Coordinates of C-alpha atoms (C1' of nucleotides) in Angstrom, one line a residue:
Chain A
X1 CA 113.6 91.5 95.4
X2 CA 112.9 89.3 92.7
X3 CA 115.7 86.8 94.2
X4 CA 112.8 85.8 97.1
X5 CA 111.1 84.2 93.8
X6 CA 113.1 81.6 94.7
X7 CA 112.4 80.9 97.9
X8 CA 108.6 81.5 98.2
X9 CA 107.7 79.3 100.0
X10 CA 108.8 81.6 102.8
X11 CA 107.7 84.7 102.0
X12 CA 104.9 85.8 104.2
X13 CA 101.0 86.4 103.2
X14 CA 102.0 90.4 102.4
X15 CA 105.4 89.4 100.5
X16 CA 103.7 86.7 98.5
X17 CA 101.5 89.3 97.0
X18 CA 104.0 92.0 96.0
X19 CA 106.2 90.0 94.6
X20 CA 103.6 88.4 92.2
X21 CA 102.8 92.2 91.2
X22 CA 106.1 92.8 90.6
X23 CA 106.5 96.7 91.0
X24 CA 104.6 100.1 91.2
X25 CA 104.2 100.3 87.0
X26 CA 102.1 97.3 87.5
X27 CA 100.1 98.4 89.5
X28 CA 99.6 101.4 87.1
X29 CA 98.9 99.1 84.6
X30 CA 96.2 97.7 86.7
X31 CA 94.3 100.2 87.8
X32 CA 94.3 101.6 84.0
X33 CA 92.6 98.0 83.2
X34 CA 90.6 99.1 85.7
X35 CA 89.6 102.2 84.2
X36 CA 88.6 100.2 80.8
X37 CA 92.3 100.1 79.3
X38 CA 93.4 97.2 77.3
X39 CA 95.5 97.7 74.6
X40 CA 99.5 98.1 74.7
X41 CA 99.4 101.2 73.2
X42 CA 96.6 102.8 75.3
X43 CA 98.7 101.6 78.7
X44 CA 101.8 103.1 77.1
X45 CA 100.1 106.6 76.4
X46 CA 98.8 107.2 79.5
X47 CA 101.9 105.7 82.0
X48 CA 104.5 107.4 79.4
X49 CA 106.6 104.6 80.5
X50 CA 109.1 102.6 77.8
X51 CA 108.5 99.9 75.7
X52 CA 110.3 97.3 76.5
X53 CA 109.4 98.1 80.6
X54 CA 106.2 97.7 79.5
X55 CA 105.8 94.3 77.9
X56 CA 108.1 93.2 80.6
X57 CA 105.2 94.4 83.3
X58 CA 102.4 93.0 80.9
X59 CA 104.8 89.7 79.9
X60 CA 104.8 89.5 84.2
X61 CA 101.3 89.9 85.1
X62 CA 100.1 87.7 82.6
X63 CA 102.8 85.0 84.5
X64 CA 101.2 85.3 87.2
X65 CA 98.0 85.0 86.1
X66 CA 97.1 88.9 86.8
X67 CA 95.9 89.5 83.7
X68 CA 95.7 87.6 80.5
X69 CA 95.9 88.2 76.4
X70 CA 92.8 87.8 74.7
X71 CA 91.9 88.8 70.8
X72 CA 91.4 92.5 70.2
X73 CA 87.9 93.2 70.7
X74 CA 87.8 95.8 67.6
X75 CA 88.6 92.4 65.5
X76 CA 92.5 93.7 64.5
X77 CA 95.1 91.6 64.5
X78 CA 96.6 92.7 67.9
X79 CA 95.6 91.6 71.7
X80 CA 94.0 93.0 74.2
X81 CA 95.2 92.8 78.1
X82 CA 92.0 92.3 80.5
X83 CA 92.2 91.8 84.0
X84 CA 91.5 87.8 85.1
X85 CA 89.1 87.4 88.3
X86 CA 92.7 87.1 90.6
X87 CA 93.9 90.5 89.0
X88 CA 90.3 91.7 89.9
X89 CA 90.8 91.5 93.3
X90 CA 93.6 94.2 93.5
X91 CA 90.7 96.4 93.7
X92 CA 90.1 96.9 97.6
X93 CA 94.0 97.4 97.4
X94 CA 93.9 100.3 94.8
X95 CA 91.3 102.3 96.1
X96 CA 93.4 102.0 99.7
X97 CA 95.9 103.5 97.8
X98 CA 93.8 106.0 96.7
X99 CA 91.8 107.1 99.8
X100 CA 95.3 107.5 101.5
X101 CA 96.6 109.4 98.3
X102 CA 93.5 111.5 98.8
X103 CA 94.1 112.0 103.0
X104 CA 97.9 113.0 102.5
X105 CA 98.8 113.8 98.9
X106 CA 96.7 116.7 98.1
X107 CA 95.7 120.3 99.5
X108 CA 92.5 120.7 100.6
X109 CA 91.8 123.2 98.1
X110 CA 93.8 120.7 95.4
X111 CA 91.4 119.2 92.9
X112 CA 92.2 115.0 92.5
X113 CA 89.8 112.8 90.7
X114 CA 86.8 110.7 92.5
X115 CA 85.9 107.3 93.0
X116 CA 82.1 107.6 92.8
X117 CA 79.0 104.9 92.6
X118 CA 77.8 104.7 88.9
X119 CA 74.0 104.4 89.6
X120 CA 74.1 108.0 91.1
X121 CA 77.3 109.8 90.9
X122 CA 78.0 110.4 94.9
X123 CA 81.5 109.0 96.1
X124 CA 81.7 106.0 97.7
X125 CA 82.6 105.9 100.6
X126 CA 86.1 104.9 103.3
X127 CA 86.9 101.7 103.0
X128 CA 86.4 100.3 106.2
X129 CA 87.6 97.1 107.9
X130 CA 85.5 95.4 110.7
X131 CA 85.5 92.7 113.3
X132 CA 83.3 89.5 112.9
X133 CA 80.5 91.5 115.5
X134 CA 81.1 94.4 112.9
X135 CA 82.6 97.2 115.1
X136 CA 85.1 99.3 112.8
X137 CA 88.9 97.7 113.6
X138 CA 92.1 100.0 113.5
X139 CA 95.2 98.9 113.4
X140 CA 95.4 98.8 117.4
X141 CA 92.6 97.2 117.3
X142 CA 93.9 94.1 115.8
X143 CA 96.9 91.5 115.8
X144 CA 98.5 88.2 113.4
X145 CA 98.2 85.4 114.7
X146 CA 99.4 81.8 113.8
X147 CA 96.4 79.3 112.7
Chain B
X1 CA 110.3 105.9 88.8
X2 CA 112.4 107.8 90.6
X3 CA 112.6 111.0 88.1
X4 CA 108.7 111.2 88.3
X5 CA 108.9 113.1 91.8
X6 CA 110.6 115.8 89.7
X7 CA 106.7 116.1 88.0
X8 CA 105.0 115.2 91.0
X9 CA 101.9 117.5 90.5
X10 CA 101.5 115.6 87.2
X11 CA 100.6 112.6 89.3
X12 CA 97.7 110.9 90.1
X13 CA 96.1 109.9 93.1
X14 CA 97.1 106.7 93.1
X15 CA 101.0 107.3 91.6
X16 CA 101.6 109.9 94.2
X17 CA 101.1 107.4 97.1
X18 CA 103.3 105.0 95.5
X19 CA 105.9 107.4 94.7
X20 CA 106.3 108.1 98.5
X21 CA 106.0 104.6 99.5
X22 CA 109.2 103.9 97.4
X23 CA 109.3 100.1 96.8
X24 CA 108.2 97.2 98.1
X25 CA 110.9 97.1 100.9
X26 CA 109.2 100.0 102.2
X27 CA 106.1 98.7 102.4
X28 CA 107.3 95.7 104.3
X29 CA 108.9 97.6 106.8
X30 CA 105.8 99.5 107.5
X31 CA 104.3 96.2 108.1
X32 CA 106.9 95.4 110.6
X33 CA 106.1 98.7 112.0
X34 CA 102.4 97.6 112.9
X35 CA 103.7 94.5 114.3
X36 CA 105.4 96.4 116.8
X37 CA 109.1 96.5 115.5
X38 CA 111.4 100.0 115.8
X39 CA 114.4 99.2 116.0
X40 CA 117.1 99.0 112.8
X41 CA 118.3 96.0 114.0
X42 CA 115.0 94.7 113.8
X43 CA 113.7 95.5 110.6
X44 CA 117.0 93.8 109.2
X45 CA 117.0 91.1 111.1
X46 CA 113.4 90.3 110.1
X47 CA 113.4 91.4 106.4
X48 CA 116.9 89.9 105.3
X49 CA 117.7 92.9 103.3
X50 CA 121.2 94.7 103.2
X51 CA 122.2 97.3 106.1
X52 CA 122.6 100.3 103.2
X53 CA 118.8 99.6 101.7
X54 CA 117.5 99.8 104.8
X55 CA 118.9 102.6 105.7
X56 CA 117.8 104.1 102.6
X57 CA 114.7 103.5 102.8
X58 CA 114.2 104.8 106.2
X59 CA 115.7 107.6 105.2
X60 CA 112.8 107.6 102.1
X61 CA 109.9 106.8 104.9
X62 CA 111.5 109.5 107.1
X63 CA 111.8 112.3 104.3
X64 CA 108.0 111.7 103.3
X65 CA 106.6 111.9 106.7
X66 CA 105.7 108.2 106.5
X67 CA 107.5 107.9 109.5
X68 CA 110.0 109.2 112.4
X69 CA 112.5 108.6 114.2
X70 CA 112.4 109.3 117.9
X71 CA 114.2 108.6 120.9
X72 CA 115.0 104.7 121.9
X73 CA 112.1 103.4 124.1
X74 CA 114.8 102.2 126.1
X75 CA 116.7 104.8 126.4
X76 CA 119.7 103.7 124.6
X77 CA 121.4 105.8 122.6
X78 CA 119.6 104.7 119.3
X79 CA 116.5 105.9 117.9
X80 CA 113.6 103.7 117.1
X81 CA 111.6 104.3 113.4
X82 CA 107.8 104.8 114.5
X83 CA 104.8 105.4 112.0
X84 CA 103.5 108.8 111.8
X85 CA 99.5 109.4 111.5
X86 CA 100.2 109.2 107.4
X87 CA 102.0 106.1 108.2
X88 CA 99.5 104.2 110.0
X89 CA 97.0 105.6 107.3
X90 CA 98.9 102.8 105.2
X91 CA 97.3 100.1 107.7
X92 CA 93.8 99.6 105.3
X93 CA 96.3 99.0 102.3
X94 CA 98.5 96.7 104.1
X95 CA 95.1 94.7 105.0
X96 CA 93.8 94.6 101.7
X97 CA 97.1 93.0 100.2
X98 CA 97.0 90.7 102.5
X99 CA 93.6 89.7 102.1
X100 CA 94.3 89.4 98.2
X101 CA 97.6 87.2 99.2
X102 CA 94.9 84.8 101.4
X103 CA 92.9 84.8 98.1
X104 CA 95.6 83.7 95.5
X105 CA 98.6 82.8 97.4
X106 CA 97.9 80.1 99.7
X107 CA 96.8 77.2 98.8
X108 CA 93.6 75.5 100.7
X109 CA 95.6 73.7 102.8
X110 CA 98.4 75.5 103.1
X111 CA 98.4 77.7 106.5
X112 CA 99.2 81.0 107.0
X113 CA 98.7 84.0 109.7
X114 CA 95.6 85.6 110.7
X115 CA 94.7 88.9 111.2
X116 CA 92.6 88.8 114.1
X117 CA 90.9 90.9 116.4
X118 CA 92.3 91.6 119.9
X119 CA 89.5 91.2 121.7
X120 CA 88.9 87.7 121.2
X121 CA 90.7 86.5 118.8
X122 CA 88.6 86.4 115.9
X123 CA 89.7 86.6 111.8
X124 CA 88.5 89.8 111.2
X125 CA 85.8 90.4 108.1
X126 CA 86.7 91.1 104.3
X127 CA 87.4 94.8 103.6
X128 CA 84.6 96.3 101.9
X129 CA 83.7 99.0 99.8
X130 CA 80.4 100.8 100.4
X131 CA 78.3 103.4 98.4
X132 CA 76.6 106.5 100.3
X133 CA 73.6 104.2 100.1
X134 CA 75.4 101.5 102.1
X135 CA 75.8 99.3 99.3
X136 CA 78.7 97.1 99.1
X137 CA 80.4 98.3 95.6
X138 CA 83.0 96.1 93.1
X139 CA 84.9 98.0 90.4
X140 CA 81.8 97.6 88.5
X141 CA 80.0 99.7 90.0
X142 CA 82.5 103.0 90.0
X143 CA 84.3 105.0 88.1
X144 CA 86.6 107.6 88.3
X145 CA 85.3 111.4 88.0
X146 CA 86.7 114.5 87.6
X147 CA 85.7 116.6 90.4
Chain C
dA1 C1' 142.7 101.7 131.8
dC2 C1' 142.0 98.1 128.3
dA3 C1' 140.3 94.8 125.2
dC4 C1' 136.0 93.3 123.3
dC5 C1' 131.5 93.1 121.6
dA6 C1' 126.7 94.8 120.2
dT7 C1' 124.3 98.2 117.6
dG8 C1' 123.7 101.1 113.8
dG9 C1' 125.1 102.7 110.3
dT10 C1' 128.3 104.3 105.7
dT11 C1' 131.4 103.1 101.9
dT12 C1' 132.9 100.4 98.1
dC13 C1' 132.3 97.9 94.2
dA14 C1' 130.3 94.3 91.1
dA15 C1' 126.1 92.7 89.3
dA16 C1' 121.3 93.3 88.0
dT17 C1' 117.7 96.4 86.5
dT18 C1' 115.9 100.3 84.1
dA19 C1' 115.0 103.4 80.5
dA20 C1' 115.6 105.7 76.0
dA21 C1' 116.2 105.2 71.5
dA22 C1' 116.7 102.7 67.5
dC23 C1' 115.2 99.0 65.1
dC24 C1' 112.0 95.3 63.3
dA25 C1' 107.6 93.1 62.0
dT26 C1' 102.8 93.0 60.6
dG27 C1' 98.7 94.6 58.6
dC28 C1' 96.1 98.0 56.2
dA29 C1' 95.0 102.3 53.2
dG30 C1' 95.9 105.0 49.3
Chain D
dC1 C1' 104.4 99.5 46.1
dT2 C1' 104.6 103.2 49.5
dG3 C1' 103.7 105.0 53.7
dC4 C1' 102.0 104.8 58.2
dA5 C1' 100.0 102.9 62.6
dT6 C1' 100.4 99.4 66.0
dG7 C1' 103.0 96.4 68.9
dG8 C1' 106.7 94.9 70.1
dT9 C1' 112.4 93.5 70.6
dT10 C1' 117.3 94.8 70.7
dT11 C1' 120.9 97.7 72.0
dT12 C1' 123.3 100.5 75.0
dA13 C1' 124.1 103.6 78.8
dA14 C1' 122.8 105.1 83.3
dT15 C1' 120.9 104.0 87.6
dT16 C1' 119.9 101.0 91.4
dT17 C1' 120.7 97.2 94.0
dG18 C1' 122.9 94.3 97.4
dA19 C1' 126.8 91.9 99.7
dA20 C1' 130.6 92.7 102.1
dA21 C1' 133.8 95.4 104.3
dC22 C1' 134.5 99.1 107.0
dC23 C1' 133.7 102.7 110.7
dA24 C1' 131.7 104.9 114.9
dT25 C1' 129.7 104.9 119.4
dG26 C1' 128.6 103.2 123.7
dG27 C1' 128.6 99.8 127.1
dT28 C1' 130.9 95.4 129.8
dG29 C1' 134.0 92.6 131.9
dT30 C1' 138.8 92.4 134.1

DNA sequence: ACACCATGGTTTCAAATTAAAACCATGCAG
DNA sequence: CTGCATGGTTTTAATTTGAAACCATGGTGT
């Protein structure tokens, strides 16, 4: 897949994106950043992935501007990875993954952690897409079109 | 990433789903899927990619229920590859990559396709995220919890 | 009946990617 | 100065990928 780098220019509005994130680790990576991660070691502990496939993901995402280096916060010598404003918008995408992870991946009676609002605790709710006069859209329900 | 299906119960909510999905291939075909495609011939013709890896991952989509294969539409002896419930599940995700392409990957001028709705023809709005309260949430304002 | 072509695959094999493990570098603590 | 924690890179073998060739089935024209 990464050949299509080459020829970008072609790849469509879905392509585009995946190729920039590179593959599922990344998107590991990610969603730890998400959940307050942001040192090399801290990613590598909880993914259990290698070393070297690990600053090749990090070395990748910062490429594409997905996340960047910054000076440790606890004033050591190392860097930190945070998530830049682009990589913050994988959000919508990762909890997608995670309320279909949560429809099809687990028994009912199977624990799985929650995505809940801070101020109070309760789970948000589906992510929901709508039409400009704000009826709920399905798939069905919509089409691409050229501009 | 392959080996991790061996420790599947291990995974999380979001590594499951992307563990089924199986690579980015995968994901693009589904997309064909919504755009109305079924036939082989017509996932490879559209996607480029080698006869053998897209047979394999039909197979995948097949084996994790993602989708099926039923009998051709028009009544040929082939089979056309149709999304299952779980499958179109995957739409919301599919939507919110692309909306995160439209953010980052297109330049202002540059033009690209529309997701629209069917009705009259209008982009549809941003995915959101709401609390119970009806508030729209970022990753700010969540956090994971166990359950 | 026969050649011939379209569709939908599988097999083969070289090249690229991945992953585990070993290694290296830096900074700090005792 | 020794030892150890952190954050990587290098090395090497195994796996995956992808292009191309091949095979199978079912029409179509003659």
């Amino acid at each position: 897949m990464a050949k299509r780098v080459s020829h970008r220019d072609s790849m469509c509005g879905v392509a585009r994106p995946l190729d920039a994130i590179g593959d599922w680790w990344s998107l590991l990576i990610v969603r730890d950043a998400f959940d307050g991660k942001r040192r090399f070691g801290e990613f590598q502990k909880s993914l259990g992935l290698a070393k070297n496939i690990l600053a090749a993901r990090l070395r990748n995402l910062l490429a594409h501007g997905i996340m960047e280096a910054v000076p440790a916060a606890d004033g050591s010598a190392y860097q930190d990875y945070v998530l830049t404003e682009k990589g913050r918008g994988l959000f919508p995408l990762l909890v997608a993954l995670r309320q279909w992870g949560e429809d099809f991946f687990f028994e009912p009676d199977e624990s799985h952690v929650l995505l809940v609002d801070r101020k109070n605790g309760l789970p948000v709710r589906r992510l929901e897409l709508r039409a400009q006069d704000g009826r709920v859209v399905g798939a069905e329900d919509t089409m691409v079109r050229l501009p």
